[in-house]
Every structure is written in structure tokens, then in C-alpha cells.
PDB file of C-alpha atoms and ligand atoms in Angstrom:
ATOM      1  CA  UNK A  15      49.930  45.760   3.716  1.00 82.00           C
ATOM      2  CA  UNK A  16      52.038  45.927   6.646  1.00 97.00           C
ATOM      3  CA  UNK A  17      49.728  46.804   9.971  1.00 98.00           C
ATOM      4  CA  UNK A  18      52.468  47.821  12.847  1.00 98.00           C
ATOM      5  CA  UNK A  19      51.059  47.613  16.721  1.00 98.00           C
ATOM      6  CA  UNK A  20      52.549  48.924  19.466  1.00 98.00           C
ATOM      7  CA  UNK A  21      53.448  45.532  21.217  1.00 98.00           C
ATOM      8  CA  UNK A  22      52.657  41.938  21.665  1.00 98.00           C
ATOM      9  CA  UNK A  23      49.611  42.158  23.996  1.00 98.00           C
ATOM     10  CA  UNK A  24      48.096  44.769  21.382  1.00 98.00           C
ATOM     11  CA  UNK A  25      48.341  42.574  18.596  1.00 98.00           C
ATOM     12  CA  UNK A  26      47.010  39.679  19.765  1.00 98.00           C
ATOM     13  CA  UNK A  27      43.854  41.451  21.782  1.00 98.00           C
ATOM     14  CA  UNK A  28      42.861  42.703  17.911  1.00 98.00           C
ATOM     15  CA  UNK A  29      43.635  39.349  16.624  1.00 98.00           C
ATOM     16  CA  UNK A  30      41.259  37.706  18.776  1.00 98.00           C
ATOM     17  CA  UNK A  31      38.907  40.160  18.407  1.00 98.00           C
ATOM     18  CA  UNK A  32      38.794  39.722  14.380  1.00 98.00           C
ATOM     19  CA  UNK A  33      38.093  35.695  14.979  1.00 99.00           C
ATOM     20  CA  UNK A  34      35.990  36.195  17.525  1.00 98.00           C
ATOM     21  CA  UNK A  35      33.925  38.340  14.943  1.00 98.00           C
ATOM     22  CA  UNK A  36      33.898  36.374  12.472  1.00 98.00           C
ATOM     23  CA  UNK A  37      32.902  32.912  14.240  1.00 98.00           C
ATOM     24  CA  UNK A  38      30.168  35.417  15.846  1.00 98.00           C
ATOM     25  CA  UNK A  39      29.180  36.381  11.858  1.00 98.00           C
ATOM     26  CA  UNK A  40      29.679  32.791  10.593  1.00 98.00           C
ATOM     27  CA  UNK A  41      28.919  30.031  13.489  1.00 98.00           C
ATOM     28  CA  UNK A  42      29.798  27.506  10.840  1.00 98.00           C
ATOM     29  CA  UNK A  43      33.629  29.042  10.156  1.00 98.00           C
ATOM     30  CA  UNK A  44      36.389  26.989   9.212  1.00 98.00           C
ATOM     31  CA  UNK A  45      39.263  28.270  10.665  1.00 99.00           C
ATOM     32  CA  UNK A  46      43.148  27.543  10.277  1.00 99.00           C
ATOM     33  CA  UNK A  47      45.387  27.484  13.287  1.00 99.00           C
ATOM     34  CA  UNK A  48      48.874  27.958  13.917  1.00 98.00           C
ATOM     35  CA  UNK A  49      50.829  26.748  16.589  1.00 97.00           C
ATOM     36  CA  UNK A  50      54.505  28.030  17.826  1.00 94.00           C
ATOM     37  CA  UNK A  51      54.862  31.578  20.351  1.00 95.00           C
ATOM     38  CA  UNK A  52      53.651  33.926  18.239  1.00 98.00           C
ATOM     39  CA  UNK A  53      50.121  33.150  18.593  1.00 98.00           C
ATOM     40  CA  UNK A  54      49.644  31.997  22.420  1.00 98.00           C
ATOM     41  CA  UNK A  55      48.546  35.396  23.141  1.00 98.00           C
ATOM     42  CA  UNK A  56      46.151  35.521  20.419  1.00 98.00           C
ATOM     43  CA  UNK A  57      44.693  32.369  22.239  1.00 99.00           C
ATOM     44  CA  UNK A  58      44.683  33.947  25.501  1.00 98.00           C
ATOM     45  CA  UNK A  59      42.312  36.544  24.471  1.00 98.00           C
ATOM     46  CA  UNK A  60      40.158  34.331  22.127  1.00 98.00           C
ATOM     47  CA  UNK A  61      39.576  31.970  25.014  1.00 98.00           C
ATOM     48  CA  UNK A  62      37.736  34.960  27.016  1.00 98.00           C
ATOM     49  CA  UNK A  63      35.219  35.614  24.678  1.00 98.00           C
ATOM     50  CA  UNK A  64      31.771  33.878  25.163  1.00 97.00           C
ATOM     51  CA  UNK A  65      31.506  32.456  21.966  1.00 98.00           C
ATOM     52  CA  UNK A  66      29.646  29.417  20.727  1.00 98.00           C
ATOM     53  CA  UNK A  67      32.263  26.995  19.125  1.00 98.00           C
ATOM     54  CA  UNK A  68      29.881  24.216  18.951  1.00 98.00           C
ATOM     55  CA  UNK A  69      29.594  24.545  14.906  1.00 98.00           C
ATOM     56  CA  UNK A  70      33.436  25.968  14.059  1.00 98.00           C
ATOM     57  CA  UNK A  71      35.777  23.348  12.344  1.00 98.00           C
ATOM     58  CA  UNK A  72      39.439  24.103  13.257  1.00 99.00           C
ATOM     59  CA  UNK A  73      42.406  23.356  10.727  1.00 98.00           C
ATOM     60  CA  UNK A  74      45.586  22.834  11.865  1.00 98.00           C
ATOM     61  CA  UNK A  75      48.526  23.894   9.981  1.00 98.00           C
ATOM     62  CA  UNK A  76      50.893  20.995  10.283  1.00 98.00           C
ATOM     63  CA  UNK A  77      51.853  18.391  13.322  1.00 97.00           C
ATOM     64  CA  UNK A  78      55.396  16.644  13.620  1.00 96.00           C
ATOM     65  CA  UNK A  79      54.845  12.921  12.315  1.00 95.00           C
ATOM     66  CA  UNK A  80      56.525   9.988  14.520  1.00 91.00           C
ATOM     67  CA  UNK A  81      55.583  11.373  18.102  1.00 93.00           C
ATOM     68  CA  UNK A  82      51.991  10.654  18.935  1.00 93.00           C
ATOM     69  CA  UNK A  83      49.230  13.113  19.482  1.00 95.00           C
ATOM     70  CA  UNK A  84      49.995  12.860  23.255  1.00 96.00           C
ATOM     71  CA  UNK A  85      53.284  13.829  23.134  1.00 96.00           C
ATOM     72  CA  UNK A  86      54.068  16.847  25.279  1.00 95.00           C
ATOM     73  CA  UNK A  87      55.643  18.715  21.957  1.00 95.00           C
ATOM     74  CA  UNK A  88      53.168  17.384  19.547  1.00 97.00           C
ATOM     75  CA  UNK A  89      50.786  20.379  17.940  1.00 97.00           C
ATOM     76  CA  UNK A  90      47.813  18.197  18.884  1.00 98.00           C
ATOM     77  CA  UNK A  91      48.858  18.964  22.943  1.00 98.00           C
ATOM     78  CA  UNK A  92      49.795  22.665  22.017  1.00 98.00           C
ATOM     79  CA  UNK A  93      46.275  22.903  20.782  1.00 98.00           C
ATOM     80  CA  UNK A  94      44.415  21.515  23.703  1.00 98.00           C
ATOM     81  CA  UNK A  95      46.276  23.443  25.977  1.00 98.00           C
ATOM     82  CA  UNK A  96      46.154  26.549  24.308  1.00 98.00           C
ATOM     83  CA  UNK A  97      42.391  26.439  22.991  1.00 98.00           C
ATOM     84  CA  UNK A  98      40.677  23.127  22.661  1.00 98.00           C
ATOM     85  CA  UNK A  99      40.400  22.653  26.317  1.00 98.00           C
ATOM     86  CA  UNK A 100      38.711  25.997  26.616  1.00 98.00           C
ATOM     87  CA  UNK A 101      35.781  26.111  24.023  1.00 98.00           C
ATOM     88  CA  UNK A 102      32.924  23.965  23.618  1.00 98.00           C
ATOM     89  CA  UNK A 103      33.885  23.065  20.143  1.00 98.00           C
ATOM     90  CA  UNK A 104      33.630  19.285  19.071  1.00 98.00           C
ATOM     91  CA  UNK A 105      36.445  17.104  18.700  1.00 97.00           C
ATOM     92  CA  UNK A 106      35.444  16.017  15.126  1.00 98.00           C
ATOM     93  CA  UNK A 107      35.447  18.943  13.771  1.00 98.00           C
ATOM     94  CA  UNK A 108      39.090  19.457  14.721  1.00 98.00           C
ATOM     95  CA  UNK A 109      41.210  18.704  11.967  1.00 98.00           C
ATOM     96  CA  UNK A 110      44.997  18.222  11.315  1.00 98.00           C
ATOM     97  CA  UNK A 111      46.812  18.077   7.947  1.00 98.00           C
ATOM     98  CA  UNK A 112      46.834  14.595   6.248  1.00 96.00           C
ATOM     99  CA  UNK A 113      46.533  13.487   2.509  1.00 96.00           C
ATOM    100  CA  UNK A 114      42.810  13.638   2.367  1.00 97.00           C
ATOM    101  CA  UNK A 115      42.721  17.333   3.910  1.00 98.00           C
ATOM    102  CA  UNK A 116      43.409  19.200  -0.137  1.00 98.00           C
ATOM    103  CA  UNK A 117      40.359  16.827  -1.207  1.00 98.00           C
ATOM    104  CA  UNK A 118      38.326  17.856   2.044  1.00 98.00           C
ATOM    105  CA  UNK A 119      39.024  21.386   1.918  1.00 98.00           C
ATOM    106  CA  UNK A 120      37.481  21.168  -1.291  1.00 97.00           C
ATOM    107  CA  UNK A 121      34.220  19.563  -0.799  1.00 98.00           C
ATOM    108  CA  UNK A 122      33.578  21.579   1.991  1.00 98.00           C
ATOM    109  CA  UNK A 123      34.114  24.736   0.101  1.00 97.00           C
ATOM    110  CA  UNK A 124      37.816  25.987   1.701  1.00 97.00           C
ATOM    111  CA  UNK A 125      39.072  27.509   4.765  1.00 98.00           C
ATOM    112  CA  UNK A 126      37.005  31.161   5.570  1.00 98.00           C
ATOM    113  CA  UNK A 127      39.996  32.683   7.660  1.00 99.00           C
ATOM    114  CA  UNK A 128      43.937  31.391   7.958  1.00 99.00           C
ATOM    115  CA  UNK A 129      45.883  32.944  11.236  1.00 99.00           C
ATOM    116  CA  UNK A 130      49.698  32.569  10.242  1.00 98.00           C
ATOM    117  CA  UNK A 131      52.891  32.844  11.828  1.00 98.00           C
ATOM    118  CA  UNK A 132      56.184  32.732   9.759  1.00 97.00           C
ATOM    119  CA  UNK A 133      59.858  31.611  10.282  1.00 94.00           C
ATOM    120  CA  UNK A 134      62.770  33.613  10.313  1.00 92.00           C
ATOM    121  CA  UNK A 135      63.775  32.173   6.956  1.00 92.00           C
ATOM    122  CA  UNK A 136      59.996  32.693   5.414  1.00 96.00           C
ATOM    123  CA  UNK A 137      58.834  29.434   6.446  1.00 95.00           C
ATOM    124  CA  UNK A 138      54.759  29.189   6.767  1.00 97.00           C
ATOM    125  CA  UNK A 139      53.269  25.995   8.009  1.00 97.00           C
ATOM    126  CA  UNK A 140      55.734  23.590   7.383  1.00 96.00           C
ATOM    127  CA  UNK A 141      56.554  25.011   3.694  1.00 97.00           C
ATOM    128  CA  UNK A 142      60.330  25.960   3.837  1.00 94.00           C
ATOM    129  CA  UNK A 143      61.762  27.676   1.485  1.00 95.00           C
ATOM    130  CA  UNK A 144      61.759  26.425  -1.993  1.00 96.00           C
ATOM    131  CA  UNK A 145      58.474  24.601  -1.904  1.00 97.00           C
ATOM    132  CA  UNK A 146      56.669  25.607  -4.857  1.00 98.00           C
ATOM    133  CA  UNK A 147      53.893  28.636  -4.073  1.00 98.00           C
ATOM    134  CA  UNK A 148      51.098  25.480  -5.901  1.00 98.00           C
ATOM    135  CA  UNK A 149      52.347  22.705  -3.665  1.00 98.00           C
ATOM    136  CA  UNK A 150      49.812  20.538  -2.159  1.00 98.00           C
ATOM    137  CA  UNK A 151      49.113  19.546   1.381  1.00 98.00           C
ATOM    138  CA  UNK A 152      51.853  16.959   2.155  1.00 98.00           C
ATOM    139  CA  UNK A 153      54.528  15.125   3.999  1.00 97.00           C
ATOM    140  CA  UNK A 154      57.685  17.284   4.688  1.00 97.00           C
ATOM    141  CA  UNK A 155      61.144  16.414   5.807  1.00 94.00           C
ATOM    142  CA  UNK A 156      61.995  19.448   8.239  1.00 91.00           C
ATOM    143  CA  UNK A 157      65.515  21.406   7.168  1.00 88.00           C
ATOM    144  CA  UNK A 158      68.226  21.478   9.450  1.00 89.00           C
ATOM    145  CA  UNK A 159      67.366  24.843  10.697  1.00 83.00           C
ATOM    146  CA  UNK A 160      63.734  23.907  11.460  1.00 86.00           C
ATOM    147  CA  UNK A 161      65.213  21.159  13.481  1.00 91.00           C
ATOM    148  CA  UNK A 162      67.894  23.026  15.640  1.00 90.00           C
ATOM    149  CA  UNK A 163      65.270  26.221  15.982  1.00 85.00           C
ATOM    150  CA  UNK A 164      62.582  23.818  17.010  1.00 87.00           C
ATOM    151  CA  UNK A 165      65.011  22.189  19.947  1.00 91.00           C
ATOM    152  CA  UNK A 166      64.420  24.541  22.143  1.00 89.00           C
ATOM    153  CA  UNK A 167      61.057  22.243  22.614  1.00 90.00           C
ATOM    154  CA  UNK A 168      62.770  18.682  23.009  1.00 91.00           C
ATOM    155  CA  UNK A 169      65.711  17.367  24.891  1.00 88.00           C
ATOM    156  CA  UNK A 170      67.958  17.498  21.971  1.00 90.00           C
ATOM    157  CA  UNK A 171      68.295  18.330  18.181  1.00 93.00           C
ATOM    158  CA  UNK A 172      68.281  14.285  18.109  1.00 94.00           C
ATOM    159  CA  UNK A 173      64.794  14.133  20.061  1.00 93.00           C
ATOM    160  CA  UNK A 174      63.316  16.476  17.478  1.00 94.00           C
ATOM    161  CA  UNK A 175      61.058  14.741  14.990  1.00 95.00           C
ATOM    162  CA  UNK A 176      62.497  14.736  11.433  1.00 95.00           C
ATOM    163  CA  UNK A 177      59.635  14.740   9.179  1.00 96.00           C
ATOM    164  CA  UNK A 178      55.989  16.456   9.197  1.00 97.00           C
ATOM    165  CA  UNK A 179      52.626  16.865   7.774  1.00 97.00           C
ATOM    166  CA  UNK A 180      51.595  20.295   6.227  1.00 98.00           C
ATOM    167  CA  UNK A 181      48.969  22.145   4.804  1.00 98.00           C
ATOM    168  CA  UNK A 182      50.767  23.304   1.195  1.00 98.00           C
ATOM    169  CA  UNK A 183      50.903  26.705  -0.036  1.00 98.00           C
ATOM    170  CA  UNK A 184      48.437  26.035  -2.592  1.00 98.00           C
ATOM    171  CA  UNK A 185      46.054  24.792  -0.031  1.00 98.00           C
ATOM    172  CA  UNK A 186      46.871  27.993   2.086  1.00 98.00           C
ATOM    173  CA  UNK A 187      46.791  30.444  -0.844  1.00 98.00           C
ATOM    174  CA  UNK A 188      42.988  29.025  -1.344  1.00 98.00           C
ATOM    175  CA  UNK A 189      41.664  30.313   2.254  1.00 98.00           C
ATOM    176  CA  UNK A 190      39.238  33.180   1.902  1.00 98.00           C
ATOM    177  CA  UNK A 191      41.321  35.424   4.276  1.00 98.00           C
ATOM    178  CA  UNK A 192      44.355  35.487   5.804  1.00 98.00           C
ATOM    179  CA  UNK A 193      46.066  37.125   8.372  1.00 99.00           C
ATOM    180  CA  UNK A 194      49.760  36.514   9.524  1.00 99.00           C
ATOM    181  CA  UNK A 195      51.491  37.531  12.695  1.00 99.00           C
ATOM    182  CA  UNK A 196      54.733  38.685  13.478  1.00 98.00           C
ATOM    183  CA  UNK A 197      56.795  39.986  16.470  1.00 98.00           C
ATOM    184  CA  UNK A 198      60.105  40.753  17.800  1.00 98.00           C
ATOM    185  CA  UNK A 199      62.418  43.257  16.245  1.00 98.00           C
ATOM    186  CA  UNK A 200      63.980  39.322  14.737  1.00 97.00           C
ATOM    187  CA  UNK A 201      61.348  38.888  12.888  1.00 98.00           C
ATOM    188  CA  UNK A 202      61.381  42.287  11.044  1.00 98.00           C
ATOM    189  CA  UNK A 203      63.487  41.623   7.979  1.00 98.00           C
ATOM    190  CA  UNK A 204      61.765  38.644   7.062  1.00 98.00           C
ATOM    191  CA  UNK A 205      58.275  40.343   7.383  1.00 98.00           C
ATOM    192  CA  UNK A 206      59.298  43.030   5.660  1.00 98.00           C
ATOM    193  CA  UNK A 207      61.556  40.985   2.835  1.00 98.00           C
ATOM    194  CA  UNK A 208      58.646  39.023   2.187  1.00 98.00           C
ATOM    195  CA  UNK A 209      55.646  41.900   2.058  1.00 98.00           C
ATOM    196  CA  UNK A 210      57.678  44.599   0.357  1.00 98.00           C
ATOM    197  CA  UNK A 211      60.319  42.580  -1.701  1.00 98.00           C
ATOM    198  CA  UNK A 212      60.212  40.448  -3.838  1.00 98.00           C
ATOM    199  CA  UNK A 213      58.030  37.421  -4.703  1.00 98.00           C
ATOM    200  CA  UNK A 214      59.886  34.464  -4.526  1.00 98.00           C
ATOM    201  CA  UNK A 215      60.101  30.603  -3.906  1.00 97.00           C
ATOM    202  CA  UNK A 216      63.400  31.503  -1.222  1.00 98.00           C
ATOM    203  CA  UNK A 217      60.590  33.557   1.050  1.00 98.00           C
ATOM    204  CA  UNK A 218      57.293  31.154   0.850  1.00 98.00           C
ATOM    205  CA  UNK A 219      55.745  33.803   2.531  1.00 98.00           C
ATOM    206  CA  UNK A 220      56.413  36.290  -0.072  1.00 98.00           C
ATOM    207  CA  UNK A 221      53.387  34.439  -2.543  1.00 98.00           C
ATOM    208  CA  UNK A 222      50.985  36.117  -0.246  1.00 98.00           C
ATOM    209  CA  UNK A 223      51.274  39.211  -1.319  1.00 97.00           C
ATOM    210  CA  UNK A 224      49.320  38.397  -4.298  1.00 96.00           C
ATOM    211  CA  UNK A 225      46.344  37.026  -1.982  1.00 98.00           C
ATOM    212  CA  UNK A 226      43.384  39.008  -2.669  1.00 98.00           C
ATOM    213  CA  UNK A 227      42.726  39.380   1.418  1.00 98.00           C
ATOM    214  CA  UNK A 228      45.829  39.249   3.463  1.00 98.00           C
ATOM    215  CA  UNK A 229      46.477  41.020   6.425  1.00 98.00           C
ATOM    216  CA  UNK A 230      49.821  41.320   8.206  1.00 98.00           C
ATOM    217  CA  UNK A 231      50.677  42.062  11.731  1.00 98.00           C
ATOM    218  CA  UNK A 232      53.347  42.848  13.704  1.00 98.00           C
ATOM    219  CA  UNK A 233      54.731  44.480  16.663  1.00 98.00           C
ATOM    220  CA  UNK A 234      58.033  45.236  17.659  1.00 97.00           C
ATOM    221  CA  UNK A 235      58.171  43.641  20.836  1.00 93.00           C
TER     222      UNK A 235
HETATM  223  C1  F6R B   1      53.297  26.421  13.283  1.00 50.88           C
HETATM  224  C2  F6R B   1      53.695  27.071  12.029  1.00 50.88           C
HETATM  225  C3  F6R B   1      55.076  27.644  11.913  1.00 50.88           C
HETATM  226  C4  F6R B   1      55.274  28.850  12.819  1.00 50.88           C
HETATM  227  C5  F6R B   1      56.641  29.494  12.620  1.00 50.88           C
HETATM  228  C6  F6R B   1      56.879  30.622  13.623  1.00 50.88           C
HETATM  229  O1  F6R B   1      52.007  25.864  13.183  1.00 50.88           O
HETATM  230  O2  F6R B   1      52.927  27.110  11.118  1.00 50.88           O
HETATM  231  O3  F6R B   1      55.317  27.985  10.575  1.00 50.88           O
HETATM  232  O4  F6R B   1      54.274  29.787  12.566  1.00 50.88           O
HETATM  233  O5  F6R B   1      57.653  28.534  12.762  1.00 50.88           O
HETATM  234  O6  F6R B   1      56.942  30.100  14.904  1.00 50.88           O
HETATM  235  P1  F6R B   1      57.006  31.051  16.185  1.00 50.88           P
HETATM  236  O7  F6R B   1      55.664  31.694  16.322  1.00 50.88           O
HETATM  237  O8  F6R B   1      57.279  30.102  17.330  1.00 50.88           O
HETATM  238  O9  F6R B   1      58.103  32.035  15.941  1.00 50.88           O
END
């Protein structure tokens, strides 16, 4: 289940290449997003390829809830930055997480392809560990280790926001395909705990492994 790559750049080049395929198959694709390192090279590449986003509907993972959408941390500015600002694809059918997404998602027929990162503790989206693998999109209070790993970004541990919005595991577990993406010899026991251990609520990421269509990636450095 586990697809190793040489390195970073190598990953993300075939990651891009696998969205850009499928928004050239499907020019109606809904597509989940992360945010966080892991993917920025991913978006690199994607942004090269002359692709017609005019039809694609994006869907956010999560966003921090009590800093606005301007905020120079928020997910909303991560997004623009790293793709928005790039594509032609409309700003209404850019989504983030809120309590009418599960209901959405539904009407609309569910997400066609979910890019993933994870935490070092399992975490996907916002999920840490112990939310249950059928939870619903919803608000979060971050851990403590969210908030000191997620510092790095603000001023202080104090400056970081304390509660979130994210898409739930249930909501995740429903997309069509998904593919997560690791790197950094850090992240190895956690990839490798959750794809080739066991299944269980202390490793949200482990419940993929019973998804029908997941792909996981990672390289070493
Ligand atoms: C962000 C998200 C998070 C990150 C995870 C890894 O939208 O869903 O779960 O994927 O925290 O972050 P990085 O890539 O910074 O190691």
C-alpha cells in the first residue's frame, strides 16, 4: 500500500501529475486539499500545468476558527498563495469545512479525489487521535501538541488559534480516492504504524487502510 519515492521533488512531480490527470479526465472534479509543508511542492508542480480549473470545486480540509480568512496563518491565505492565485478556478467553487459541508458533500455526490498529509501522532485534517473513524465534519478544539507543533507559524503557542473546523473522518472515508503524502525519515513510523499496523482510533489514519482506493506516498527526504 506503501509507494516509497526517492525524494521530495519526486513525489510531489507524480502527485501533481495524478491531479492534473484527473481534472484533465473529469473538468467537473471535486477535489480535497490539504494545507501544511508536505504538499507545497505538490502545488508547485500542479500550478505548471495548463489546465482548465474553471469547472473544479476545491475542498479544503480544515481552517483555524477565530483568525479571519486574511490572516497571514489562516489556510484560506496558504491556499491563495500556494494555488488559488495561480489557476483560473472560481472563487465559489472554493470551499472550506463548515456544518453544512457533510450535507453538501452529499447532494453533490462526494469528493472524486482527497490529497492528505498526516501528523506525527496520526492526525489527518484536524481529526486527532481518538476521534471516532464515523465522525462528522465538525468543530475541533486542537490538542496541546497540535498547538505547540503548529507555533512554528505564529508568534507564540499563545498566538496559535485554539479551536478549528474539519472535514470528519467519515466525511473523508466517503471520497472516491485518496491519496496521502508523507516525507522525512520523522514521519516514517507513523506512516508505517498506521498502513501496516494496526487499525485503530489512537492512529486516525490507520481507518484508511480499509478504503477501497487509497494510495500512500512517501519519500525519505
Ligand atoms: C492540513 C492538514 C494536516 C496536515 C498535517 C501534516 O490541512 O490536514 O493534518 O496534513 O498536520 O502537516 P505537515 O505537512 O506540515 O507535516
Amino acid at each position: 500500500m506503501i509507494t516509497l519515492f526517492e525524494n521530495y521533488n519526486q513525489m510531489s512531480e507524480y502527485v501533481a501529475s495524478i491531479v492534473a490527470e484527473e481534472i484533465t479526465n473529469n473538468p467537473n472534479l471535486r477535489l480535497g486539499l490539504p494545507t501544511g509543508s508536505t504538499p507545497i511542492g505538490m502545488y508547485k508542480n500542479l500550478i505548471q500545468f495548463d489546465l482548465d480549473w474553471s469547472n473544479v470545486k476545491t475542498y479544503n480540509l480544515d481552517e483555524y476558527e477565530g483568525i479571519g480568512e486574511n490572516h497571514p496563518q489562516s489556510y484560506h491565505t496558504f491556499m491563495n498563495k500556494n494555488l488559488f492565485l495561480h489557476v483560473n478556478l472560481k472563487k465559489e467553487f472554493i470551499h472550506f469545512p463548515d456544518k453544512n459541508l457533510d450535507t453538501h458533500l452529499k447532494q453533490v455526490g462526494g469528493l472524486d479525489l482527497l490529497i492528505l498529509g498526516i501528523g506525527h501522532n496520526g492526525h489527518i485534517a484536524f481529526n486527532e487521535p481518538g476521534s471516532s473513524p464515523t465522525s462528522a465534519t465538525r468543530r475541533v478544539k486542537l490538542t496541546k501538541e497540535t498547538i505547540i507543533a503548529n507555533s512554528r507559524f505564529f508568534g507564540s503557542e499563545d498566538e496559535v488559534p485554539k479551536w478549528a473546523f474539519t472535514m470528519g473522518l467519515k466525511t473523508i472515508r466517503e471520497s472516491k480516492r485518496i491519496i496521502l503524502i508523507a516525507n522525512g525519515q520523522d514521519k516514517w513510523d507513523i506512516v508505517n504504524n498506521c498502513f501496516n499496523g494496526d487499525v485503530t482510533k489512537d492512529r486516525p489514519a490507520s481507518v484508511l487502510q480499509m478504503h477501497p482506493n487509497i494510495e500512500v506516498f512517501y519519500a525519505p527526504q
